[in-house]
mmCIF file of C-alpha atoms in Angstrom:
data_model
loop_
_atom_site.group_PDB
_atom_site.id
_atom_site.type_symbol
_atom_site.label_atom_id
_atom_site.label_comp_id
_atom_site.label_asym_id
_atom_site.label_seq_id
_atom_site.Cartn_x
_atom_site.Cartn_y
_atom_site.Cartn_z
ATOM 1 C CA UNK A 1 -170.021 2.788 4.129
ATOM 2 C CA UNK A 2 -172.708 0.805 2.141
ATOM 3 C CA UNK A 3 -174.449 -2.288 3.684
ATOM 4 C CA UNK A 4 -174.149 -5.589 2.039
ATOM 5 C CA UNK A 5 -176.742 -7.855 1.928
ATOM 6 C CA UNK A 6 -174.607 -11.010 2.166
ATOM 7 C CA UNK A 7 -175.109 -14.781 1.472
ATOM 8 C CA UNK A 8 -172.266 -17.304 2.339
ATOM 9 C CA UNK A 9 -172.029 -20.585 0.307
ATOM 10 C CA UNK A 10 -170.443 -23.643 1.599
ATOM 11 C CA UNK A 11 -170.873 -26.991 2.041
ATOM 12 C CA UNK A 12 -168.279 -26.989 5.125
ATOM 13 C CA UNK A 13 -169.726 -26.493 8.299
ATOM 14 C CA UNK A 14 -166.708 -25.201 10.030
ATOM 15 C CA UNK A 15 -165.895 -23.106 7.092
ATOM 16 C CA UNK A 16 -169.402 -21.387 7.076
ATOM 17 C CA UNK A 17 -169.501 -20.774 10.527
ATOM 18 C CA UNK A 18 -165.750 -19.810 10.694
ATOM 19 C CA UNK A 19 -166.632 -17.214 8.114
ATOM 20 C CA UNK A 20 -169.875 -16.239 9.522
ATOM 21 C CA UNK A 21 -167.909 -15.064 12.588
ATOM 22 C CA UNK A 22 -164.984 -13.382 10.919
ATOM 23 C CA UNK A 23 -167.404 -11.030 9.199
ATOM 24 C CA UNK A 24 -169.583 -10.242 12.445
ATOM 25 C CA UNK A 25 -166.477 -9.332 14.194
ATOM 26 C CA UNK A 26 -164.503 -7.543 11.658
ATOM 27 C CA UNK A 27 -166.905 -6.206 8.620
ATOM 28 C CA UNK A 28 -170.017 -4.212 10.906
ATOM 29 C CA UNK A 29 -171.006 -2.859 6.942
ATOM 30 C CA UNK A 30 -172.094 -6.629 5.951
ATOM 31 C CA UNK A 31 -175.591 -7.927 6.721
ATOM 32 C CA UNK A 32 -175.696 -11.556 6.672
ATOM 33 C CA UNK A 33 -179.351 -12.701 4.754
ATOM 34 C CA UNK A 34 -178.540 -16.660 5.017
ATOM 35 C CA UNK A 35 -176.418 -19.482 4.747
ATOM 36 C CA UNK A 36 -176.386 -22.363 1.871
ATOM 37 C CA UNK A 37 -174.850 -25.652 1.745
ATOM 38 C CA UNK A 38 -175.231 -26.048 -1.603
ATOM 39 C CA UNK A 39 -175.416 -24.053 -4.719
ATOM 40 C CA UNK A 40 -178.968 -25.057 -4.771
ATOM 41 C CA UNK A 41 -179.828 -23.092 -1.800
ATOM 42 C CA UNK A 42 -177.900 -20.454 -2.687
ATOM 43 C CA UNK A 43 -180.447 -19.895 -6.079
ATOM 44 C CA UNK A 44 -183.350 -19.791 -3.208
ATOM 45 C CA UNK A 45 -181.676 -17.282 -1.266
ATOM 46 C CA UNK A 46 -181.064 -14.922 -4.163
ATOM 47 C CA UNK A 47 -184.324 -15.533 -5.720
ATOM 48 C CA UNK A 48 -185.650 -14.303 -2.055
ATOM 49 C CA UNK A 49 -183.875 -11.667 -1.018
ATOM 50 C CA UNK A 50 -181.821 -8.195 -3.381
ATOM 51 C CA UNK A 51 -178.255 -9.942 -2.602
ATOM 52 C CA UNK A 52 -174.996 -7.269 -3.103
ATOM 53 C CA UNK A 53 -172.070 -9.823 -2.314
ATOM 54 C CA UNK A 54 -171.835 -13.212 -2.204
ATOM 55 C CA UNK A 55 -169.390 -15.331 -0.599
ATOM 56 C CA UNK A 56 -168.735 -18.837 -2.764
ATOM 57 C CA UNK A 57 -167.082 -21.889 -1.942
ATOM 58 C CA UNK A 58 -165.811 -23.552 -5.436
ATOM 59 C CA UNK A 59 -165.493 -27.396 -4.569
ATOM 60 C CA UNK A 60 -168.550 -28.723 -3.808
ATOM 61 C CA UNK A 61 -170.248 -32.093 -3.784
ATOM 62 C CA UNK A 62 -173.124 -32.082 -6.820
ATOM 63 C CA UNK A 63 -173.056 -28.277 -8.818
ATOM 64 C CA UNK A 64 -169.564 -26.760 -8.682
ATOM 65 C CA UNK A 65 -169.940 -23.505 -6.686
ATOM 66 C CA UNK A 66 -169.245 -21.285 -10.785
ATOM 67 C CA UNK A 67 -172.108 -22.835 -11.879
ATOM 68 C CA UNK A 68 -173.923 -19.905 -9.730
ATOM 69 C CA UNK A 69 -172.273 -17.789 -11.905
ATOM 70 C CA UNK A 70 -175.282 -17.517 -14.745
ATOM 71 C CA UNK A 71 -177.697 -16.954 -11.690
ATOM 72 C CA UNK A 72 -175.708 -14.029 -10.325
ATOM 73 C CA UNK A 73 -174.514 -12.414 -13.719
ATOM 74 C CA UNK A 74 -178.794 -11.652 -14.085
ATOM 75 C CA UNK A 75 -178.183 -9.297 -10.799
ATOM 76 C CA UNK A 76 -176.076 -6.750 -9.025
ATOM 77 C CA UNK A 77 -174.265 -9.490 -6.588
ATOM 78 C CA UNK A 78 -170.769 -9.722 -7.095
ATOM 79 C CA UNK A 79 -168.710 -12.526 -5.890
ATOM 80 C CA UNK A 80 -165.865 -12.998 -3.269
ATOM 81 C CA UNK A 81 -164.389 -17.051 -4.064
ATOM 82 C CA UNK A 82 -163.299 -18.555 -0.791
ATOM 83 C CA UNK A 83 -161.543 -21.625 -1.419
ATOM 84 C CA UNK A 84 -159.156 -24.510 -0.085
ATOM 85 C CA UNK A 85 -157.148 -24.363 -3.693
ATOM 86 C CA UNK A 86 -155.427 -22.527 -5.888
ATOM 87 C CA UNK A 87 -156.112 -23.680 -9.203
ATOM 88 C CA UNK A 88 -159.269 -21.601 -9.766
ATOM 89 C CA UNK A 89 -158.054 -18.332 -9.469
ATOM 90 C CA UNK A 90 -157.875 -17.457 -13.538
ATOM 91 C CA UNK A 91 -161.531 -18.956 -14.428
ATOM 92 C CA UNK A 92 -161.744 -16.776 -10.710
ATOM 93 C CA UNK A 93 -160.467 -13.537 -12.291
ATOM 94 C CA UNK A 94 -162.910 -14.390 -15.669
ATOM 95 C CA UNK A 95 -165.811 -14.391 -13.387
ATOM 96 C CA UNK A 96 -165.244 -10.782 -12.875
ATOM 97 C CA UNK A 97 -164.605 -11.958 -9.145
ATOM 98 C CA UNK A 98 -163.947 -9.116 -6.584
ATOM 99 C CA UNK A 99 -162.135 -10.892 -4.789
ATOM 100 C CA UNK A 100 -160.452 -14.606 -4.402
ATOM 101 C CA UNK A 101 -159.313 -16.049 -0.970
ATOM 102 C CA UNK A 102 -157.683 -19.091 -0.439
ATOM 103 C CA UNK A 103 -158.651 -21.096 3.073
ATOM 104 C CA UNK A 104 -157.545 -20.578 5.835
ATOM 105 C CA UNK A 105 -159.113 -16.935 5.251
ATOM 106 C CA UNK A 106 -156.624 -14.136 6.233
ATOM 107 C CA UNK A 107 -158.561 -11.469 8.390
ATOM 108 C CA UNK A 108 -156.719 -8.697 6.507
ATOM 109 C CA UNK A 109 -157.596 -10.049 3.126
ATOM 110 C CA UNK A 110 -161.477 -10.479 4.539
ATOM 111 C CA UNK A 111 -161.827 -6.947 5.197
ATOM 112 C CA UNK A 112 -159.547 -5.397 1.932
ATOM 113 C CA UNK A 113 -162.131 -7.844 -0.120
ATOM 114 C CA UNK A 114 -165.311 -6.414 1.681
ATOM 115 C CA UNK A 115 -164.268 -3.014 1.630
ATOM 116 C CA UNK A 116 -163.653 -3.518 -2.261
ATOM 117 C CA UNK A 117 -167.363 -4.849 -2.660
ATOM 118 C CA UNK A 118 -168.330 -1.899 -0.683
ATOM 119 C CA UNK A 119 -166.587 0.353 -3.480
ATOM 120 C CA UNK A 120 -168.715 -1.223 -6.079
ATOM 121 C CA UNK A 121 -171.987 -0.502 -4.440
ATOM 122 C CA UNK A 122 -171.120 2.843 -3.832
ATOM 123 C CA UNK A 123 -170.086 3.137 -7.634
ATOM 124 C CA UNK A 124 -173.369 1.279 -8.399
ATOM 125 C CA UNK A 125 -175.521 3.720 -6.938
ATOM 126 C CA UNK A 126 -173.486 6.969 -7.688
ATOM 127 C CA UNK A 127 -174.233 5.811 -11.664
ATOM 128 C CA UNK A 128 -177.931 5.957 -10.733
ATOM 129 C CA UNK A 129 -177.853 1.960 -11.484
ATOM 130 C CA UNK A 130 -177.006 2.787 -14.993
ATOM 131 C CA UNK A 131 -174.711 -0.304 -15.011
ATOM 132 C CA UNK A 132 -175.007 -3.367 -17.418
ATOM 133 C CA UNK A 133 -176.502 -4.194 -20.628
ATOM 134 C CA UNK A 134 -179.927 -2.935 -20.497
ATOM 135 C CA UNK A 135 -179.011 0.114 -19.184
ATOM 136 C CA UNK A 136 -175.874 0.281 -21.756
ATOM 137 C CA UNK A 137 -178.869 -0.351 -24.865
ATOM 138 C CA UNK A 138 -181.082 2.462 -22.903
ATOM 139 C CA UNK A 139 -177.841 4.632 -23.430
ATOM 140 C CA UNK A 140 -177.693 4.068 -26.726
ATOM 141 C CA UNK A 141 -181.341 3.907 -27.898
ATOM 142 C CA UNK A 142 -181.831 7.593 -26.191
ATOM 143 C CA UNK A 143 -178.914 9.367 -25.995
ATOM 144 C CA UNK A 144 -177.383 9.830 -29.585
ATOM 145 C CA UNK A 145 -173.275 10.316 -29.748
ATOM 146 C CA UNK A 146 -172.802 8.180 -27.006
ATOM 147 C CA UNK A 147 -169.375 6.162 -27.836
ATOM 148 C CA UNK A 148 -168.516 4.407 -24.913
ATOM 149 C CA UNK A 149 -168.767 1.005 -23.364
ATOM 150 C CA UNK A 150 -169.013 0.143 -19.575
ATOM 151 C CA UNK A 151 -167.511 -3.321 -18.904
ATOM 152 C CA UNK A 152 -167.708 -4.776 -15.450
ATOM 153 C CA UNK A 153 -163.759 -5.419 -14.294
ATOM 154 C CA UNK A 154 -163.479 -7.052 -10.703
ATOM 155 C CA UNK A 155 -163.056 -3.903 -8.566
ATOM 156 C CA UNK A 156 -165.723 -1.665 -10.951
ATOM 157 C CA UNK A 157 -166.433 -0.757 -13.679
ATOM 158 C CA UNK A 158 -164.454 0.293 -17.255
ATOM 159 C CA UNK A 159 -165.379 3.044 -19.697
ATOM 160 C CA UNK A 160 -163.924 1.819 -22.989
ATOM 161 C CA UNK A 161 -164.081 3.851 -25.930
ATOM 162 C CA UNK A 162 -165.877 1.948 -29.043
ATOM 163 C CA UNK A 163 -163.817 3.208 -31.371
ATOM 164 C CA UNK A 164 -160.814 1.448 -29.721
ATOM 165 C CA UNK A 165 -162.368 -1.898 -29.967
ATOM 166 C CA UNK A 166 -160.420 -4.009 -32.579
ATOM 167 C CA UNK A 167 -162.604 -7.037 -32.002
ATOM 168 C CA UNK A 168 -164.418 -9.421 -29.658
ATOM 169 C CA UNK A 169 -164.242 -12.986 -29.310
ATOM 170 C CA UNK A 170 -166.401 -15.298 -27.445
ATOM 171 C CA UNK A 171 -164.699 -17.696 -24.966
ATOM 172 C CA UNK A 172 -167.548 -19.807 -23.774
ATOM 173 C CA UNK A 173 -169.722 -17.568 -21.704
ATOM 174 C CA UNK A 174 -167.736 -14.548 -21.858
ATOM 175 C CA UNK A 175 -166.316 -12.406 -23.889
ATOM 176 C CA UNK A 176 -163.218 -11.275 -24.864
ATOM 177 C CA UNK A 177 -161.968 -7.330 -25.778
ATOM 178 C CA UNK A 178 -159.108 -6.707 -27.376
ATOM 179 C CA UNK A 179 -157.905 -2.932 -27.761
ATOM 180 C CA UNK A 180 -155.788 -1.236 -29.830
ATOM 181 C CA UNK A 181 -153.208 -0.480 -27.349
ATOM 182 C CA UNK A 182 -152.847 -4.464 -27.043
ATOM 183 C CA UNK A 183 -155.264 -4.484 -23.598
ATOM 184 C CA UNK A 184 -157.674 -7.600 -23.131
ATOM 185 C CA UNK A 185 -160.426 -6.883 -21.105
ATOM 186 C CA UNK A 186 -162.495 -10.126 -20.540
ATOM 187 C CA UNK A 187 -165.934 -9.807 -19.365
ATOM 188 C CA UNK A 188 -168.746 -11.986 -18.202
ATOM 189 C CA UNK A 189 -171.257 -11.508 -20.997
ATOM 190 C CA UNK A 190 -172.031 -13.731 -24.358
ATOM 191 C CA UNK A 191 -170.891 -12.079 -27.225
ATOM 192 C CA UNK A 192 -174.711 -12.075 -28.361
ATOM 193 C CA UNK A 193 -175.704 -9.194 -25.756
ATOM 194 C CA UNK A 194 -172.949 -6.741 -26.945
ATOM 195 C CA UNK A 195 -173.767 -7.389 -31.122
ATOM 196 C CA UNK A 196 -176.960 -6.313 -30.384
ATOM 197 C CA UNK A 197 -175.752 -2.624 -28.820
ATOM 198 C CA UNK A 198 -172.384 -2.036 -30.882
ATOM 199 C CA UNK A 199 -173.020 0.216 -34.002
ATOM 200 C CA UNK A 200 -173.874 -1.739 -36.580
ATOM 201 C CA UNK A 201 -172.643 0.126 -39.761
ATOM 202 C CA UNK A 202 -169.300 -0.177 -37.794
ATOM 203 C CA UNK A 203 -169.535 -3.514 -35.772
ATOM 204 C CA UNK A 204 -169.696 -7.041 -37.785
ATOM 205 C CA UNK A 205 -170.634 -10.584 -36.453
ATOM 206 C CA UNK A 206 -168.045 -12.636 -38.804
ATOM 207 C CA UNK A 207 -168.320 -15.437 -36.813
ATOM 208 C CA UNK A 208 -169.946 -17.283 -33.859
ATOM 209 C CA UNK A 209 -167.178 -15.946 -31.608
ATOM 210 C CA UNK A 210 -165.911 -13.295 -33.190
ATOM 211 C CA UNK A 211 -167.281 -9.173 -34.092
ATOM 212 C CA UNK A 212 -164.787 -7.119 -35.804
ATOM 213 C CA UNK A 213 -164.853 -3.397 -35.629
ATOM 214 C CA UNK A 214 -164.530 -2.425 -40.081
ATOM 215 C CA UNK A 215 -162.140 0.579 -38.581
ATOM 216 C CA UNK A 216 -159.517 -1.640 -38.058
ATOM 217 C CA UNK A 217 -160.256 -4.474 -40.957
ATOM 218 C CA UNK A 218 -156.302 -3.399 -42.913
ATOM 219 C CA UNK A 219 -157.244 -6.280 -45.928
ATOM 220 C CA UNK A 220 -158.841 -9.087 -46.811
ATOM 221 C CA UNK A 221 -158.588 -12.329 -48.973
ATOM 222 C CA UNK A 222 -161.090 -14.898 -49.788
ATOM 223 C CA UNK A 223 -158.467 -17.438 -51.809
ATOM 224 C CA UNK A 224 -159.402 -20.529 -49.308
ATOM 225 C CA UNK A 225 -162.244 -18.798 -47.439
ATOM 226 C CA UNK A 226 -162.837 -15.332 -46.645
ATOM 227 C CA UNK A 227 -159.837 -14.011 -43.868
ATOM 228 C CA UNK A 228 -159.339 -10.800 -42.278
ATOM 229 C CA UNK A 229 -156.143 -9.214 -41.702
ATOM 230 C CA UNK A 230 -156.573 -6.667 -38.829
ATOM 231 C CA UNK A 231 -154.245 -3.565 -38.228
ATOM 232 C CA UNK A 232 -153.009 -5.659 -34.513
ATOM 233 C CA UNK A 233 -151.311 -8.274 -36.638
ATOM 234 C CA UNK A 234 -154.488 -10.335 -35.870
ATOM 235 C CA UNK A 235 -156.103 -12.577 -38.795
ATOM 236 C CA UNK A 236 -160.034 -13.465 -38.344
ATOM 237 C CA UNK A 237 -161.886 -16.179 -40.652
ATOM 238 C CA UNK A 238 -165.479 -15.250 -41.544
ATOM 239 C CA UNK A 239 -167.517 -18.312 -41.368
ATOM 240 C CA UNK A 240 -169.424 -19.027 -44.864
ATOM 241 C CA UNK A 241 -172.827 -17.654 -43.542
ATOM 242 C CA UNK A 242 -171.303 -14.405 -42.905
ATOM 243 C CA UNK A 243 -169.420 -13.670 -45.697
ATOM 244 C CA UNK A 244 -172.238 -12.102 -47.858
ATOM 245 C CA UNK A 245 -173.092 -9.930 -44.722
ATOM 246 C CA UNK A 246 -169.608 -9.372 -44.127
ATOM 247 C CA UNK A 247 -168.740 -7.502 -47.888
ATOM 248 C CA UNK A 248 -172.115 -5.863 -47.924
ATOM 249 C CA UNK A 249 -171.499 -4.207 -44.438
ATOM 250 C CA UNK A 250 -167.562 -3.385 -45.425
ATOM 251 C CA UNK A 251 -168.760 -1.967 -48.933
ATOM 252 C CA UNK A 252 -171.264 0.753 -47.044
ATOM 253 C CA UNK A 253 -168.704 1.590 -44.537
ATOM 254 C CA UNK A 254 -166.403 1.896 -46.987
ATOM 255 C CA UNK A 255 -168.688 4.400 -49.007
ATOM 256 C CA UNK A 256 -169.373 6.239 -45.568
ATOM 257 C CA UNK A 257 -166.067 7.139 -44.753
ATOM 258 C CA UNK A 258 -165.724 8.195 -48.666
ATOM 259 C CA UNK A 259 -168.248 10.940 -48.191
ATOM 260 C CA UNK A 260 -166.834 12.038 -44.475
#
């Protein structure tokens, strides 16, 4: 099984220790690089050593313990939440978390969550690194015909097709997928990052938080503002900026699927 380079973060003595213990005696594939108190710390120790899993403590005195989030999203670490309450696990789950355990930590739980980071290295490395959104723009810079998306989910990774993208919103610093068979697939990434890889003759920014694939644009009206009507039942505004973007984008897709 893969090793893990392996920080813990925690502002709890007992807990760090505690935890520090449970994975020497029950996790042999986890190498421990070092131990923070504070989020702080934890930046120097991933700045200093090539981290795979990180172990994060949520309530903390000064930065909360997801403001590390940003930090790690710029590397391969992935994220294991240990925490005394319950109340984080959805912004948890939107972190593209592998795993999310509550204090006292259940030894069972420790090693199913390790052996699930341990999955995602080994899927890491079988895809050559090709993971993320540089790699995903290498893909589609160089390799014409590729139609597919890889999304980081919390056990993996996703291979979404692009042409069953309806649209993407932005919900703070993530985004937000929504399929056409109804599946929302939220992801760690600004909506920024995936504009600039998405086809553009098909893909439109309408909006600060919102692309629209044309494909699935059923009508539109601009009586108080341009507004989309989408073939999920959805409606999406276009914000004023966009709109002369918007109808000279639909107008050439529209003529391109004329002369298919």
């Amino acid at each position: 099984m893969a090793t893990l380079n392996t920080i813990i973060v925690d502002d709890e003595e007992f807990a760090r220790s505690s935890l520090y213990f449970l994975l020497q005696e029950n996790c042999p594939e986890v190498n421990i690089c070092g131990i923070a108190k504070s989020v702080n710390e934890a930046r120097a120790l991933l700045q200093n050593h090539d981290i795979d899993l990180v172990f994060l403590d949520i309530a903390m005195p000064g930065e909360h313990g997801f403001s590390l989030i940003p930090q790690l999203q710029e590397t391969n670490a992935r994220v294991i939440f240990t925490t005394a309450y319950d109340q984080y696990a959805l912004k948890a789950i939107k972190a593209n978390a592998i795993d999310y355990l509550l204090k006292p930590i259940d030894i069972e739980e420790l090693v199913a969550a390790v052996e699930k980071a341990a999955k995602y290295k080994q899927l890491n490395q079988a895809l050559n690194q090709s993971v993320g959104l540089k790699n995903l723009e290498t893909d589609f810079k160089e390799q014409k015909g590729v139609n597919k998306l890889t999304l980081p989910s919390g056990q993996g990774y996703r291979l979404v097709d692009v042409d069953d993208v309806i649209h993407i919103e932005a919900d703070s610093n993530y985004s937000v997928f929504h399929l056409k068979n109804q599946e929302k697939i939220t992801v760690s990434k600004v909506l920024k990052d995936y504009e600039e890889i998405l086809p553009e003759e098909r893909f439109v920014r309408i909006h600060k938080s919102s692309i629209v694939n044309l494909k699935y644009v059923k009508e539109y009206n601009n009586k108080n503002g341009v507004v989309l009507l989408l073939e999920n039942g959805e409606h999406l505004a276009v914000s004023r900026r966009r709109t002369s973007d918007f109808f000279e984008k639909i107008k050439a897709y529209a003529l391109l699927q004329s002369e298919k």
